[in-house]
Amino acid sequence: ALGMRRFVLKNYELNPKGYYEGNIKFLDDRNIDFDKAKLQKTVDIYNNLVETVYKGTVKKIDTGEMKWLEGKRSFAFFMAEKCGLSLAERQQLLEISTENKRLDFIMNYFDDVVPKIKEADKISNIIKGDGYIQ
């Protein structure tokens, strides 16, 4: 299955063929209702994080791209794809109904993980320098 839109599972049952079938209700996401300063701060941290971790192999977010301006994508959901959330954290994020609250969730996650990533990067650089601190 490929998730393209958020939904709530209303009911489900086991099909005689051995797989589950259910009825869903699509959720209407408003991906353009958010605090712009909060968004910019979160995106800046994300862009720094992907640069540190992925060394340029993952595209940074450009908030001026049309998909963002038209609300076709959620910034928070996009950031979640590459920032290392656990399965439980991803589920928590999916259950949040507004982009502002999702940005808060991502920011709290970054507050916890970014210091660890910086420390790991520092150690990696020491190892690359054959043990010498540069």
Short mmCIF file of C-alpha atoms in Angstrom, two decimals, residues 47-98:
data_model
loop_
_atom_site.label_atom_id
_atom_site.label_comp_id
_atom_site.label_asym_id
_atom_site.label_seq_id
_atom_site.Cartn_x
_atom_site.Cartn_y
_atom_site.Cartn_z
CA ASN A 47 18.37 21.53 6.13
CA ASN A 48 21.39 21.62 8.46
CA LEU A 49 20.58 18.11 9.68
CA VAL A 50 20.38 16.60 6.18
CA GLU A 51 23.59 18.37 5.20
CA THR A 52 25.38 16.92 8.23
CA VAL A 53 23.96 13.41 7.94
CA TYR A 54 23.53 12.92 4.21
CA LYS A 55 26.39 15.17 2.98
CA GLY A 56 24.41 16.63 0.08
CA THR A 57 22.75 13.42 -1.14
CA VAL A 58 19.33 14.46 0.19
CA LYS A 59 17.69 17.56 -1.22
CA LYS A 60 17.17 20.43 1.18
CA ILE A 61 13.78 22.10 1.46
CA ASP A 62 13.26 25.25 -0.57
CA THR A 63 10.16 26.89 0.93
CA GLY A 64 9.63 28.84 -2.28
CA GLU A 65 8.86 25.74 -4.39
CA MET A 66 5.33 25.59 -5.77
CA LYS A 67 4.37 22.29 -4.07
CA TRP A 68 4.78 24.00 -0.72
CA LEU A 69 3.12 27.25 -1.70
CA GLU A 70 0.05 25.43 -3.00
CA GLY A 71 -0.15 23.24 0.13
CA LYS A 72 0.24 20.01 -1.84
CA ARG A 73 2.79 18.70 0.64
CA SER A 74 3.15 18.93 4.39
CA PHE A 75 6.54 20.28 5.43
CA ALA A 76 6.43 18.17 8.60
CA PHE A 77 5.60 14.94 6.80
CA PHE A 78 8.37 15.59 4.27
CA MET A 79 10.93 16.24 7.02
CA ALA A 80 9.81 13.09 8.84
CA GLU A 81 10.82 10.99 5.83
CA LYS A 82 14.53 11.69 6.34
CA CYS A 83 15.05 12.65 9.97
CA GLY A 84 15.08 9.23 11.61
CA LEU A 85 11.75 9.04 13.42
CA SER A 86 10.91 5.68 14.93
CA LEU A 87 7.79 3.85 13.80
CA ALA A 88 5.93 4.96 16.95
CA GLU A 89 7.00 8.58 16.39
CA ARG A 90 5.87 8.45 12.76
CA GLN A 91 2.47 7.18 13.88
CA GLN A 92 2.22 9.97 16.46
CA LEU A 93 3.00 12.51 13.75
CA LEU A 94 0.38 11.03 11.40
CA GLU A 95 -2.26 11.46 14.08
CA ILE A 96 -1.61 15.19 14.50
CA SER A 97 -4.28 17.18 12.70
CA THR A 98 -2.65 20.56 12.02
#
